[in-house]
Amino acid sequence: MTITQLRNATIIVHYNNEVILVDPMLAPQGAIPALKYLTSKRVRNPTAPLPSNADNLLNSVTACLITHCQKGHFDHLDRAATKWLRARQIPTYCAEKDAPFLTKKGLNVKPLSCSRSNPFFQGSIELIPCVHGDGIVGRLMEHGFGYLIKQANGPSLYITGDTLLTDDVRRCISLQQPDCIVLPAGGAQFDIGGPIIMGVDDVLEVGALSTGHIIANHLEALDHCPVTRQQLKAAVANQPWADRVHVPADGETISEVF
């Protein structure tokens, strides 16, 4: 298995002959309005461009996996990505509740049950509930699913999706101990309400809870994610498990640790 960070929550996972695109946001830099308005320096999204190797990486994709996509969550499936997937009819896996929404967009949808483990290539995929914020903001958000992927001849992978660090997430990590965990660490927060994804403190807790490698993303690509790569690296630097935490740059591939 290799994992390439494309941008924000968008990654590409190579599992043997399968190349899985996760939560694609493919719009050019600045093509989408800001998410924070009570600021003197409003910035349009994405705040970073796609890496220079994006086209070559995307050309190899054989499947797509969406954690959530309704209620305007463009950073996990934007118009550019929808158009790209539709034109190529890439098999697009999603939770059953998202299947009708994506089918209407003309995508080649492959629904996944949230009540049982699903066959997935040479192994299985299980859906783990997300809590994408709480309180008033949480009631307005789309709460999707993370994915626990197990392959017969490869490491296990837990893509948490956009979520706070909940008991469901902790339970999955503690009981399953995935070989690799991809989690959002940008501490995203709107003008009102609390965080809607994990941040630095949550990465520290996951690092202590897990025995596998951690890939932190959802960083430096959206205006409402304040955590920087440098801040996160500094926070984990002195931890005994620091060598298991990876904070890849856009376009960077993590491979040797698996």
GROMACS .gro file of C-alpha atoms in nm, residues 32-171:
model
  140
   32ILE     CA    1  -1.483   2.848  -0.434
   33PRO     CA    2  -1.609   3.114  -0.186
   34ALA     CA    3  -1.469   3.156   0.164
   35LEU     CA    4  -1.607   2.965   0.461
   36LYS     CA    5  -1.522   3.231   0.721
   37TYR     CA    6  -1.670   3.580   0.692
   38LEU     CA    7  -1.601   3.751   1.026
   39THR     CA    8  -1.244   3.827   0.933
   40SER     CA    9  -1.058   4.119   0.779
   41LYS     CA   10  -0.868   3.885   0.546
   42ARG     CA   11  -1.127   3.677   0.368
   43VAL     CA   12  -0.968   3.406   0.150
   44ARG     CA   13  -1.136   3.201  -0.122
   45ASN     CA   14  -1.104   2.823  -0.136
   46PRO     CA   15  -0.913   2.607  -0.197
   47THR     CA   16  -0.633   2.818  -0.052
   48ALA     CA   17  -0.369   2.597  -0.215
   49PRO     CA   18  -0.332   2.471  -0.572
   50LEU     CA   19  -0.328   2.107  -0.672
   51PRO     CA   20   0.028   1.970  -0.674
   52SER     CA   21   0.216   1.957  -1.003
   53ASN     CA   22   0.189   1.577  -1.020
   54ALA     CA   23  -0.192   1.575  -0.979
   55ASP     CA   24  -0.276   1.493  -1.342
   56ASN     CA   25  -0.038   1.197  -1.354
   57LEU     CA   26  -0.175   1.064  -1.026
   58LEU     CA   27  -0.539   1.103  -1.131
   59ASN     CA   28  -0.482   0.928  -1.463
   60SER     CA   29  -0.414   0.603  -1.278
   61VAL     CA   30  -0.733   0.606  -1.064
   62THR     CA   31  -0.953   0.295  -1.085
   63ALA     CA   32  -1.208   0.370  -0.810
   64CYS     CA   33  -1.332   0.651  -0.585
   65LEU     CA   34  -1.443   0.654  -0.222
   66ILE     CA   35  -1.661   0.933  -0.077
   67THR     CA   36  -1.698   0.982   0.300
   68HIS     CA   37  -1.970   1.250   0.275
   69CYS     CA   38  -2.095   1.484   0.008
   70GLN     CA   39  -2.437   1.635   0.083
   71LYS     CA   40  -2.523   1.974   0.236
   72GLY     CA   41  -2.256   2.154   0.037
   73HIS     CA   42  -1.944   1.972   0.155
   74PHE     CA   43  -1.747   2.072  -0.153
   75ASP     CA   44  -1.413   1.989   0.006
   76HIS     CA   45  -1.495   1.618  -0.029
   77LEU     CA   46  -1.666   1.629  -0.367
   78ASP     CA   47  -1.671   1.953  -0.562
   79ARG     CA   48  -1.813   2.031  -0.906
   80ALA     CA   49  -1.481   1.976  -1.078
   81ALA     CA   50  -1.445   1.631  -0.920
   82THR     CA   51  -1.806   1.539  -1.000
   83LYS     CA   52  -1.751   1.630  -1.364
   84TRP     CA   53  -1.425   1.434  -1.370
   85LEU     CA   54  -1.581   1.121  -1.218
   86ARG     CA   55  -1.889   1.139  -1.442
   87ALA     CA   56  -1.687   1.174  -1.762
   88ARG     CA   57  -1.477   0.867  -1.679
   89GLN     CA   58  -1.754   0.665  -1.506
   90ILE     CA   59  -1.513   0.578  -1.228
   91PRO     CA   60  -1.677   0.331  -0.983
   92THR     CA   61  -1.765   0.553  -0.687
   93TYR     CA   62  -1.821   0.390  -0.349
   94CYS     CA   63  -2.029   0.567  -0.085
   95ALA     CA   64  -2.267   0.506   0.204
   96GLU     CA   65  -2.614   0.389   0.102
   97LYS     CA   66  -2.769   0.718   0.214
   98ASP     CA   67  -2.552   0.910  -0.035
   99ALA     CA   68  -2.619   0.678  -0.329
  100PRO     CA   69  -2.937   0.848  -0.463
  101PHE     CA   70  -2.773   1.192  -0.437
  102LEU     CA   71  -2.470   1.082  -0.638
  103THR     CA   72  -2.671   0.878  -0.885
  104LYS     CA   73  -2.865   1.191  -0.979
  105LYS     CA   74  -2.531   1.351  -1.065
  106GLY     CA   75  -2.466   1.077  -1.319
  107LEU     CA   76  -2.192   0.897  -1.127
  108ASN     CA   77  -2.123   0.523  -1.138
  109VAL     CA   78  -2.235   0.460  -0.780
  110LYS     CA   79  -2.150   0.156  -0.567
  111PRO     CA   80  -2.348   0.175  -0.238
  112LEU     CA   81  -2.200   0.043   0.087
  113SER     CA   82  -2.403  -0.080   0.382
  114CYS     CA   83  -2.344   0.086   0.719
  115SER     CA   84  -2.490  -0.212   0.909
  116ARG     CA   85  -2.244  -0.482   0.799
  117SER     CA   86  -1.899  -0.533   0.652
  118ASN     CA   87  -1.893  -0.503   0.271
  119PRO     CA   88  -1.681  -0.689   0.017
  120PHE     CA   89  -1.418  -0.452  -0.122
  121PHE     CA   90  -1.174  -0.572  -0.389
  122GLN     CA   91  -0.963  -0.845  -0.224
  123GLY     CA   92  -1.095  -0.777   0.125
  124SER     CA   93  -1.360  -0.582   0.313
  125ILE     CA   94  -1.470  -0.232   0.402
  126GLU     CA   95  -1.663  -0.133   0.715
  127LEU     CA   96  -1.832   0.202   0.777
  128ILE     CA   97  -1.759   0.387   1.103
  129PRO     CA   98  -1.996   0.676   1.195
  130CYS     CA   99  -1.862   1.031   1.195
  131VAL     CA  100  -1.969   1.325   1.411
  132HIS     CA  101  -1.887   1.632   1.203
  133GLY     CA  102  -1.933   1.888   1.482
  134ASP     CA  103  -2.174   1.915   1.772
  135GLY     CA  104  -2.423   2.168   1.910
  136ILE     CA  105  -2.596   2.409   1.673
  137VAL     CA  106  -2.330   2.375   1.405
  138GLY     CA  107  -2.341   1.997   1.429
  139ARG     CA  108  -2.714   1.996   1.358
  140LEU     CA  109  -2.647   2.179   1.030
  141MET     CA  110  -2.365   1.952   0.915
  142GLU     CA  111  -2.366   1.632   0.711
  143HIS     CA  112  -2.240   1.347   0.928
  144GLY     CA  113  -2.082   1.089   0.704
  145PHE     CA  114  -1.880   0.775   0.759
  146GLY     CA  115  -1.519   0.676   0.792
  147TYR     CA  116  -1.392   0.357   0.630
  148LEU     CA  117  -1.201   0.066   0.781
  149ILE     CA  118  -1.043  -0.120   0.490
  150LYS     CA  119  -0.886  -0.464   0.519
  151GLN     CA  120  -0.715  -0.631   0.223
  152ALA     CA  121  -0.597  -0.991   0.201
  153ASN     CA  122  -0.243  -0.901   0.099
  154GLY     CA  123  -0.204  -0.551   0.237
  155PRO     CA  124  -0.206  -0.339   0.553
  156SER     CA  125  -0.534  -0.234   0.711
  157LEU     CA  126  -0.636   0.129   0.666
  158TYR     CA  127  -0.878   0.345   0.863
  159ILE     CA  128  -0.984   0.664   0.687
  160THR     CA  129  -1.170   0.842   0.966
  161GLY     CA  130  -1.349   1.097   0.747
  162ASP     CA  131  -1.448   1.437   0.880
  163THR     CA  132  -1.520   1.373   1.245
  164LEU     CA  133  -1.448   1.472   1.599
  165LEU     CA  134  -1.267   1.216   1.812
  166THR     CA  135  -1.571   1.019   1.927
  167ASP     CA  136  -1.614   0.697   2.120
  168ASP     CA  137  -1.687   0.517   1.790
  169VAL     CA  138  -1.356   0.637   1.650
  170ARG     CA  139  -1.166   0.548   1.967
  171ARG     CA  140  -1.329   0.203   1.974
   0.00000   0.00000   0.00000
